Amino acid sequence: MAVCVAVIAKENYPLYIRSIPTENELKFHYMVHTSLDVVDEKISAMGKALVDQRELYLGLLYPTEDYKLCSYGYVTNSKVKFVMVVDSSNTALRDNEIRSMFRKLHNSYTDVMCNPFYNPGDRIQSRAFDSMVTSMMVQVC
Amino acid sequence: MSPTQWDFPVELCCRPMAFVTLTGLDVVYNAVHRAVWDAFCANRRADRVPISFKVLPGDHEYPKCRPKRTSYEWYIPKGILKTGWMNKHLNLVPALVVVFYELDWDEPQWKEKQSECATRVEIVRQSLQGRNTKVAVVLIQKKTPLPPGEDVTASERAAALCNACELSGKSLFVLPHTDHLVGYIIRLENAFYEHAQTYYYTEIRRVKSHKEFLNKTTHQLLFVRHQFKIAFFSELKQDTQNALKNYRTAYNLVHELRAHETNILEIKTMAGFINYKASVTYPNPDPLETQTGVLDFYGQRSWRQGILSFDLSDPEKEKVGILAVQLKERSVVHSEIIITLLSNAVAQFKKYKCPRMKSHLMVQMGEEYYYAKDYTKALKLLDYVMCDYRSEGWWTLLTSILTTALKCSYLMAQLKDYITYSLELLGRASTLKDDQKSRIEKNLINVLMNESPDPEPDCDVLAVKTAQKLWSDRISLAGSNVFTIGMQDFVPFVQCKAKFHAPSFHVDVPVRFDIYLRADCPHPIRFSKLCVSFNNQEYNQFCVIEEATKASEVLENLTQGKMCLVPGKTRKFLFKFVAKTEDVGKKVEITSVDLVLGHETGRCVVLNWQGGGGDAASSQEALQASRSFKRRPKLPDNELHWDSIVIQASTMIISRVPNISVHLRHDPPALTNEMYCLVVTVESHEKTQIRDVKLTAGLKPGQDANLTQKTHVSLHGTELCDESYPALLTDISVGDLHPGEQLEKMLYVRCGTVGSRMFLVYVSYLINTTIEDKEIVCKCHKDETVTIETVFPFDVAVKFVSTKFEHLERVYADIPFLLMTDLLSASPWALTVVSSELQLAPSMTPVDQLESQVDKVVLQTGESASECFCLRCPSVGSVEGGVATGHYIISWKRTSAMGNVPVISTVITLPHVIVENIPLHVNADLPSFGRVRESLPVKYHLQNKTNLVQDVEISVEPSDAFMFSGLKQIRLRILPGTEQEMLYNFYPLMAGYQQLPSLNVTLLRFPHFTNQLLRRFIPTSIFVKPQGRLVDDTSIAAA
């Protein structure tokens, strides 16, 4: 399923990034970082649309050729980005599944934000969020 | 594996052209044939049809056609595209075979020749068995043919030949060998081209017809193959549009292929081929070498050809195969190829505005350069992208780049870079583990002690050897060993914050500030010097902490503790200095903080923070800290939370607090134009004598500009000041003051207009004080402002009345009237009217003396003083807007003012008055009162004021209160300028205020002259006293 999940702040620095431990972590960092190019482009293209009608899910950002991985993006109204890298060989994973995974991630992120002791902009250190991400990474693979 | 394997094969890159073979031409020995061939192949310019010709012998063996499959049901494709296929259709299988044959229509041995020709055609057909290749015959003739239809023999024989060779008439051509050879050849070519197109068209149809037999599960590869073939044939047919369309479809089909590690190379190769074809706009200019063609299918491993199952059937063979490929691979300088490709990619992503992808590729490029041992270029690239990652806060990536960069700088023995990267790798942004950090710190300390660092891990052994040599050379090298590194562009392991204790300091107290330092490295680190620079460099010398020299080794323990930064602990260094008196009112700013690591004797590095500290990450951290609601855990005394320290890099130097009092005494409001007195009292409360006390007083600057023109200040109250006096008196020296002494200064302000004004009184002085054993002269000042309202001292009302005190709208020429002035005091203070004066305009003449009637009158608030003047205005004719009356001048002062205070003259311009001429003036002479039953003589004077003789009708109406004698009704004439007197004797009958018998005058020439007008001049009633009694009347005495 998801091999890497990242939450990126409005200013484009990572708030949270986790990948499956077996693979090279750096690779995923680079991948998420370069995905932001596409996110930026999509957001600026979307800018003209009405805010309340906007689709938060950005769809496929880019398929990387080397690792048979695809990254998907999602952006909240406060311009916090979620990027998820999935194994593209997993055909069970369709757009709808990805969409629902993002929604789950968003809900969990909202919970983190609701924590009065969390300072927006800090790295996310939450056990609940961690376990949710773990469940998304484990689910199928 | 040669590097050219990564280039596209030549058959892919060349422009596909229809392939036509020519047979039966002996180009070596036959001159005619040679000429024909030359005409075909020489000077093929772009306007000729795209055909590639080849001369082959008539019995040439063409590639055999495989038996056509009728069903694909059991067929499993072994790969996507065979390596020979493109070449086969470009160079081996012709679209058209042309048989050249020398035969004239009038050939005597026609029969034999015809059958020989048929045999040749047959041989060609034989070798093309199973293919759709067209065959055409060209007869080379020596004679120019007659126009068609004229040569009967020719058409008969042509039909017979076609029949014998089984050719359609369209495939038989005649080539007369004459002067116009090239023209004939071009016409031939065009005909060939048409045939070829038909051939490729049928080929496309043929490939398309396979499609219906395919299914998606087993024949995925065939879909791609067929689509590619269709596209390629379209290209041969010169149908670019369809070719492109089909290549695109093929590309999409490639995407649908199931990719696995074993076939990914094949798929990518094919995708690359198709993509290349699809983008014809990128012609490859220089394909170096042809594919040697040892593989059956493009992109398959030679030992695994045609094997489709993804699990490896023969692991041993696989292993050997991989080893073999790897062996070949070793001989290739991949880095060069990769770097070229990467730099192309960088350009591409730069063009399409993908900065992060670009950075990522540049990192890869840098790493590739590192592997290629080109450390200079690697460092340059890595250094370039570092700041992108740093500014976006991707610390993991930054750390990885820094690690590579550190290796590069180590291997080149680049001292400054090595130190810079170490500083950052030890810093809080680095995600390195502690053991790595302590290794780097150890190396850094070694470098600072002018020793060689240990090599970085995972470096090439040879390169390390070279590096060690370089480092040892470095040590022996004398020269600049001081490096200054600016901290604001990266995240070093020492953080610095400067903070002034207050946003402003009085000049008579020392300026204090703290420098906070904190190290993030794993081990304590010593520094040798800490110094601070200011915008005024004179302070720099006071703000230096330096390691004690050897002489004071007694203090060593103490200094050691001081000059050492313990990881995680915030160190505070207090500095203080005495500000210069010139800097009063200026900002003192910390321009930089320098921390020196290492010794100037060995190597030292100066960490330089611009302003009050802070580096590339600190502003974001400060923002986060300011947002945080988290309670910070309590720390032991004298320790601070780093996040809670806010940088304050500048402070204002302000003047010493004055210790004097300034009082203002005055009696508001000010009256317009008076010399308003303002008494300033300055009292010193200082402990010592104050010197050079100066006063600046007057209108506060920055108010309405008109006020400045209408306000004047003077120190002398005895004379009125005029326009030349300023609105603000500056720097009036008032001498020195002893402790407790006070002085008084009077200021006089003259305000020309009403309204409120702000006045400023500013007292400055000098005093000597001592701070920190330094004597300084401080300039202190104190100011007071006061708002003063200015009002008119009095209101003056002027009116014109008739001699009967009746209000006059206008006055009549030559007839006396009264001017009444009314002075109403509006001042809260008593006013003394010193005198008043009426200055008449030339048009007015006084009737009697014009002396003042209000001299020395004192007016309290709300009281008024009136004057009355009798004037006459000679006839002037009609004047627009009336006649000027003159000025009324009042001289006054405050009653309370002293004798030497000047008198103020207020000039009031009197209103203009309208003067009217009248034809007749009547005035009456009569006593001021009458008495009952006593005769009352009344004389009326009638004056003709015109130049005409006036006819006047006069009548007197009787009254109940009077009897009278005289002319009751008369009509008379008055000559110009003369006067007529009428005498009456009235006899009052009743006491009291009685109506007189009224005189009515009618002027025949002036019907407008009415009795109403007349009444203004003559009295209409008189007071009649009762009859008198004798003085000795007892009744009065009794009363």
CSV table of C-alpha atoms in Angstrom, one decimal, chain B residues 97 134 162 172 201 218 248 336 338 464 468 647 739 960:
chain,number,residue,atom,x,y,z
B,97,VAL,CA,11.2,-4.6,-58.4
B,134,LYS,CA,5.1,-5.2,-57.3
B,162,CYS,CA,2.2,-7.5,-71.1
B,172,LEU,CA,5.2,-1.5,-68.5
B,201,TYR,CA,-0.8,0.5,-48.2
B,218,THR,CA,-1.2,-13.4,-24.3
B,248,ARG,CA,1.3,7.5,-30.2
B,336,GLU,CA,30.0,10.9,-18.3
B,338,ILE,CA,24.9,10.1,-16.9
B,464,VAL,CA,42.2,9.4,0.3
B,468,GLN,CA,46.3,13.0,3.0
B,647,ILE,CA,17.2,39.4,19.7
B,739,PRO,CA,21.9,73.9,43.1
B,960,ASP,CA,-56.2,118.9,19.3
